[in-house]
PDB file of C-alpha atoms in Angstrom:
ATOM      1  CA  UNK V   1     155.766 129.109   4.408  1.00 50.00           C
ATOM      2  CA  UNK V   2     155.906 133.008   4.220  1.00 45.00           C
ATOM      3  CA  UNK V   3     153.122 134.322   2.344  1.00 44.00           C
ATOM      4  CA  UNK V   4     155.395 136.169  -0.551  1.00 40.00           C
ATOM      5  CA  UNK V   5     157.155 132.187  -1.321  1.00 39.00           C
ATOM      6  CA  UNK V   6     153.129 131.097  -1.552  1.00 43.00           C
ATOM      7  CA  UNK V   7     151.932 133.571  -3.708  1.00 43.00           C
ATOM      8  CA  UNK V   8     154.709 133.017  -6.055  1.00 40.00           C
ATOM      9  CA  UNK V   9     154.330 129.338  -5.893  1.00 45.00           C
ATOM     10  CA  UNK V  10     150.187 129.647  -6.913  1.00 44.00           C
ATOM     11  CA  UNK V  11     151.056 132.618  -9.528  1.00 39.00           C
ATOM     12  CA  UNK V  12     153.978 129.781 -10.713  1.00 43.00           C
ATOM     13  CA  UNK V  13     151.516 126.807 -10.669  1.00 44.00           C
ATOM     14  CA  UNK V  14     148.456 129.462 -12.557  1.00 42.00           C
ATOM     15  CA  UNK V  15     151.461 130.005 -14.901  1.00 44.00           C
ATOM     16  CA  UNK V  16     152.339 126.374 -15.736  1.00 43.00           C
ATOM     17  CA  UNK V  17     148.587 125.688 -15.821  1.00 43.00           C
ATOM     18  CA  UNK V  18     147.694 128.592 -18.707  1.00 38.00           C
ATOM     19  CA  UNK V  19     150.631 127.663 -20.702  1.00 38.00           C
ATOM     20  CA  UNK V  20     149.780 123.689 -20.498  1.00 42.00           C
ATOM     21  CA  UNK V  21     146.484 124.217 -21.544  1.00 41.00           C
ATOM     22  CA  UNK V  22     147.388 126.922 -24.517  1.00 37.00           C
ATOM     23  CA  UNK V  23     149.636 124.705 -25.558  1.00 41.00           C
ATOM     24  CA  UNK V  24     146.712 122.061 -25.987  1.00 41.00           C
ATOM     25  CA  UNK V  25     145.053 124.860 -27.910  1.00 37.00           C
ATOM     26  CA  UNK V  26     147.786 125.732 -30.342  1.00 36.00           C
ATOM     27  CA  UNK V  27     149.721 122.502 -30.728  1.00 39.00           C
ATOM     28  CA  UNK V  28     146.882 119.506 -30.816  1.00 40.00           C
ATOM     29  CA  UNK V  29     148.391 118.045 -34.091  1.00 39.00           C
ATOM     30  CA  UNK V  30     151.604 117.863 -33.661  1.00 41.00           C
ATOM     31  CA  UNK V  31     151.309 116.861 -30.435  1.00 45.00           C
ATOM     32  CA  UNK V  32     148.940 113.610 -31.231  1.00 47.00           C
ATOM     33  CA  UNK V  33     151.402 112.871 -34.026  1.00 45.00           C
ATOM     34  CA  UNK V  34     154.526 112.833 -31.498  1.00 44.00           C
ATOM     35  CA  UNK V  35     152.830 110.667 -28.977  1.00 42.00           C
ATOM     36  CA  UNK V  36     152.285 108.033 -31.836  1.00 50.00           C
ATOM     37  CA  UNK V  37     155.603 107.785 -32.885  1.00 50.00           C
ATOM     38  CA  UNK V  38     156.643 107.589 -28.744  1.00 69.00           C
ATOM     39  CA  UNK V  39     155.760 105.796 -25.831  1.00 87.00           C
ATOM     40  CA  UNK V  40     153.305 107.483 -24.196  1.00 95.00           C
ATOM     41  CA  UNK V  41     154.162 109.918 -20.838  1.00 97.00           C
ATOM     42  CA  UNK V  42     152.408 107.104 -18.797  1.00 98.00           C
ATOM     43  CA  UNK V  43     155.334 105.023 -20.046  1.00 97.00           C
ATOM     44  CA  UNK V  44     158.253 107.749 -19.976  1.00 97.00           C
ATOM     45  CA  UNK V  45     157.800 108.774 -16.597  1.00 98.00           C
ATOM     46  CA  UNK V  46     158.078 105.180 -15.341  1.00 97.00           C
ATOM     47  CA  UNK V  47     154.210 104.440 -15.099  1.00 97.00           C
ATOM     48  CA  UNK V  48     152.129 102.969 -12.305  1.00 96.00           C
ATOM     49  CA  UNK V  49     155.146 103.264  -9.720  1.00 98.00           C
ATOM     50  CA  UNK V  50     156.197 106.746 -10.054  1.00 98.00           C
ATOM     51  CA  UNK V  51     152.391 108.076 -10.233  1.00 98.00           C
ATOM     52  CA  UNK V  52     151.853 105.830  -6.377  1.00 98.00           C
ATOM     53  CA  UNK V  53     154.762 107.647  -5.328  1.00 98.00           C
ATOM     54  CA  UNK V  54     153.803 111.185  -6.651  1.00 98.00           C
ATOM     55  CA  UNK V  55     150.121 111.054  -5.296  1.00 98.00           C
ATOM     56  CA  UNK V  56     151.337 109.271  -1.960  1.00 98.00           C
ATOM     57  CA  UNK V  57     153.982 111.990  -1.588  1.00 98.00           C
ATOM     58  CA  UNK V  58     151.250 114.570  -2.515  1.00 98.00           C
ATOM     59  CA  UNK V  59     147.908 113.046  -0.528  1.00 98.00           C
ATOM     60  CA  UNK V  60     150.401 113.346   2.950  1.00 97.00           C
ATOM     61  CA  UNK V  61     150.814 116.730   2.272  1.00 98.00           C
ATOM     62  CA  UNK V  62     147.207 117.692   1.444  1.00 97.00           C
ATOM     63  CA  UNK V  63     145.449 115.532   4.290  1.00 97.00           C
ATOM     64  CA  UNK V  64     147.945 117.915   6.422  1.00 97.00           C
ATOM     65  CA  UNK V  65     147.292 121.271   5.182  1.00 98.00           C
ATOM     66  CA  UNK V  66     145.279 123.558   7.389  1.00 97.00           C
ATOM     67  CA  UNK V  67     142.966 125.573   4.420  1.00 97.00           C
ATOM     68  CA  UNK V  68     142.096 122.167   2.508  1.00 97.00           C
ATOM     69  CA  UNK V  69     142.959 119.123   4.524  1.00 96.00           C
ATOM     70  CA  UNK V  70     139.137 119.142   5.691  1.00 95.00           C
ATOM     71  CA  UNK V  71     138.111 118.606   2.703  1.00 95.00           C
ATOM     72  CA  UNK V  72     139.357 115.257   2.475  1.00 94.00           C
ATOM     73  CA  UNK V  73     138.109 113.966   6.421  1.00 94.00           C
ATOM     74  CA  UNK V  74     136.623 110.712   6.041  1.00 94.00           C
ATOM     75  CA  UNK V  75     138.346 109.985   3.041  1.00 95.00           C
ATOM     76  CA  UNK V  76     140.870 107.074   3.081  1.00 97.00           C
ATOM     77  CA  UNK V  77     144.322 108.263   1.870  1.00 97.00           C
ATOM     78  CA  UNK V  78     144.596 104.897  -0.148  1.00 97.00           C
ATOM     79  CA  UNK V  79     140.859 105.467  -1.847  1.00 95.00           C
ATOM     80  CA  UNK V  80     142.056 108.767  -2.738  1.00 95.00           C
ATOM     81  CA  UNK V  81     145.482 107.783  -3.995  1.00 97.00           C
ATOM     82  CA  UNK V  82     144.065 104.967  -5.943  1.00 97.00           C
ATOM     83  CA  UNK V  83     141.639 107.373  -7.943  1.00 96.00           C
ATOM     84  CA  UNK V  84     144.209 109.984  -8.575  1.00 96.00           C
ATOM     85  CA  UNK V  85     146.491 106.882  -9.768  1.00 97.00           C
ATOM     86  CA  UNK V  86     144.003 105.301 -12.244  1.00 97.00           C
ATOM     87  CA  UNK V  87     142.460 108.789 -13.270  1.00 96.00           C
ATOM     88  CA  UNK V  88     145.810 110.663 -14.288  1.00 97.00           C
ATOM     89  CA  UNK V  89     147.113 106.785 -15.673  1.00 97.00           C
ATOM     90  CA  UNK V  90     144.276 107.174 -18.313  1.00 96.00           C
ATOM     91  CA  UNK V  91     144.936 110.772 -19.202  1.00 96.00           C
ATOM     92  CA  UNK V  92     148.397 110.194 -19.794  1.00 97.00           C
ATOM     93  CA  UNK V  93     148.412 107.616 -21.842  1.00 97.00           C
ATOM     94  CA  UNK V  94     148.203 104.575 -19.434  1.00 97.00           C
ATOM     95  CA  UNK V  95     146.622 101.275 -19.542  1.00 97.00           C
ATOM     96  CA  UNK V  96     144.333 102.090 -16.635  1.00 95.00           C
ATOM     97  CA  UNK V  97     140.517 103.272 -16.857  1.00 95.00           C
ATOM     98  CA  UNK V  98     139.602 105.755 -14.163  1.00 93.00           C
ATOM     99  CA  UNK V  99     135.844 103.917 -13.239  1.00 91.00           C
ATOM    100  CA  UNK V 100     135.291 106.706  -9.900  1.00 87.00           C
ATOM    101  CA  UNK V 101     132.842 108.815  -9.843  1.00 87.00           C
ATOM    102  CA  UNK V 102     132.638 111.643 -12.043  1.00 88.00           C
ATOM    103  CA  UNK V 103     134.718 114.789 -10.740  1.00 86.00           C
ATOM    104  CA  UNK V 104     131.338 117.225 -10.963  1.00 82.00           C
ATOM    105  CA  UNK V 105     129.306 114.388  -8.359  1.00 85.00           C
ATOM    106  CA  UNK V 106     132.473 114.272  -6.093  1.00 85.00           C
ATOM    107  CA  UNK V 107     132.691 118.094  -5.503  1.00 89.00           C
ATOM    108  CA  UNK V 108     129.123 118.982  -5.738  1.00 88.00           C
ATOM    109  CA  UNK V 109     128.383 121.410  -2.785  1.00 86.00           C
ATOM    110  CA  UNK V 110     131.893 121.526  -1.465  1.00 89.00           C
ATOM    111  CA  UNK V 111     132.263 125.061  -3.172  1.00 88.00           C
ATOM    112  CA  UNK V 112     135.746 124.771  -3.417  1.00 93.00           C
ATOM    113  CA  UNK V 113     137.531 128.155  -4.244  1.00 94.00           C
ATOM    114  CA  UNK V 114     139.795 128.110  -6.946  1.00 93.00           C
ATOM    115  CA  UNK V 115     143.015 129.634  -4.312  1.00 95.00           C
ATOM    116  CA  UNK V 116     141.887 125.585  -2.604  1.00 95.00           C
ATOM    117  CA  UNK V 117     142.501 124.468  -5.537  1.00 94.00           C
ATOM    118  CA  UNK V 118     145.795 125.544  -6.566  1.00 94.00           C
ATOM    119  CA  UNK V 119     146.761 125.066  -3.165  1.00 96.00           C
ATOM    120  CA  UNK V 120     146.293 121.285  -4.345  1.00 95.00           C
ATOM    121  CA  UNK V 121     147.810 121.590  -7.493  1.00 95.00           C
ATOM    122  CA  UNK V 122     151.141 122.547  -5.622  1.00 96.00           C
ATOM    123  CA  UNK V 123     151.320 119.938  -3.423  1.00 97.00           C
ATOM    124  CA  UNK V 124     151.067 117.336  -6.359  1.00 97.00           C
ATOM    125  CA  UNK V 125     153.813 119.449  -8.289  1.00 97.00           C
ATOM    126  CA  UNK V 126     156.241 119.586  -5.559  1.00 97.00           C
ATOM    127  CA  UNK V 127     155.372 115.429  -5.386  1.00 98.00           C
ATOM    128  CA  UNK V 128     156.501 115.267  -9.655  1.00 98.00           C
ATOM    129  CA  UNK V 129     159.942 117.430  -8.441  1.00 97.00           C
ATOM    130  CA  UNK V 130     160.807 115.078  -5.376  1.00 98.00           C
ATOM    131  CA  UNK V 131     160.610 111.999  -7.250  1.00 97.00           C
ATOM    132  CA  UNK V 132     162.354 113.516 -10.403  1.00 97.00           C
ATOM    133  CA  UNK V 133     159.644 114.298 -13.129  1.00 98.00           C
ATOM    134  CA  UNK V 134     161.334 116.901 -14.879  1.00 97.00           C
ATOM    135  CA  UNK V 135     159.409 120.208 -16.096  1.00 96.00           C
ATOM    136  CA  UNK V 136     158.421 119.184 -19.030  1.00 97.00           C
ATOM    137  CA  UNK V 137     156.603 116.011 -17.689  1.00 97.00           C
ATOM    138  CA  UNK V 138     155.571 117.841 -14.855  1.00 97.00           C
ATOM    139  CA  UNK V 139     153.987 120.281 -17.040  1.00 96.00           C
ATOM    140  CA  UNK V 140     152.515 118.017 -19.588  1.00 97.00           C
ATOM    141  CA  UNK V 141     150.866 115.927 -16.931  1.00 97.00           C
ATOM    142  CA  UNK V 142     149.099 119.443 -15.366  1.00 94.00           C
ATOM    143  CA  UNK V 143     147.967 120.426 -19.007  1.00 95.00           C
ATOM    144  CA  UNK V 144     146.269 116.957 -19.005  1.00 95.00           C
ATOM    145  CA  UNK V 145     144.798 117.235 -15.512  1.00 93.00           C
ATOM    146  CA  UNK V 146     143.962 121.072 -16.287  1.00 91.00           C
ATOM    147  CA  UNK V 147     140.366 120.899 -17.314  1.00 91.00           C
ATOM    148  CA  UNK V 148     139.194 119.095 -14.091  1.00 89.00           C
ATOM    149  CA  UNK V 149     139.303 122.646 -11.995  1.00 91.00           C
ATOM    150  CA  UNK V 150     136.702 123.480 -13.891  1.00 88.00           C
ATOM    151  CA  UNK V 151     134.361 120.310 -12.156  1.00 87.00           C
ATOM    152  CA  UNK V 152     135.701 121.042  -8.642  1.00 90.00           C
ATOM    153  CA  UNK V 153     135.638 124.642  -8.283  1.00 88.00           C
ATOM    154  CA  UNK V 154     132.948 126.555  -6.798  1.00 74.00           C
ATOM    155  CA  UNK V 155     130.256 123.979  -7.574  1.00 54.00           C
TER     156      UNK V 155
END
């Protein structure tokens, strides 16, 4: 990948990422009113299935990557996936309950960088796009999973 088509792929994901998470800010009541009269995302995207496929999609890519993949040796790509499953199930309005560990013991003293990070974050967007999340899913899932880079990074 050329290093212009990356920069404009992390600048897109930072992008997505600020807008999710003002759009937490701004729209909190409205948005907690509209997911009560509608099934959940966990629901509209096609649940448990589609968020295997997404994180299987994405883990293959990550565990491959040359800046982050190390990160990961020694982990088992179905521990991981199952995690990522249960954890983003429960933020999105699944039935699951994410009981891993919590996100600041799992990256303590891994000082992760926050360009590692986003590096990540593409990888599991490119996943929602090859199954068929659209954008909108795609970027209310990331405004759910936003406030975890702050317990990985630089820690």
């Amino acid at each position: 990948m050329s290093s212009h088509l990356q920069k404009i792929r992390i600048t897109t994901a930072a992008i997505a990422l600020l807008l999710s998470m003002l759009g937490g800010i701004s729209g909190c009541t409205s948005s907690q009113t509209a997911s009560q009269t509608s099934a959940s995302l966990y629901d509209e995207i096609g649940g448990s299935k589609t968020l295997n496929t997404v994180f299987g999609v994405a883990i293959n890519r990550i565990y491959k990557d040359p800046v982050i993949g190390h990160y990961f040796n020694g982990v088992p790509k179905s521990h991981l996936r199952k995690q990522l499953v249960s954890q983003t199930c429960e933020l999105i309005g699944g039935p699951c309950v994410y009981e891993g560990k919590a996100m600041l013991e799992t990256h303590k003293d891994l000082n992760i960088k926050e360009r590692e990070f986003y590096i990540l974050v593409e990888y599991v967007q490119g996943a929602m796009r090859d199954v068929g999340l659209t954008y909108q899913q795609e970027n209310q899932i990331l405004q759910k999973l936003a406030p975890i880079k702050y317990e990985t990074i630089y820690l």
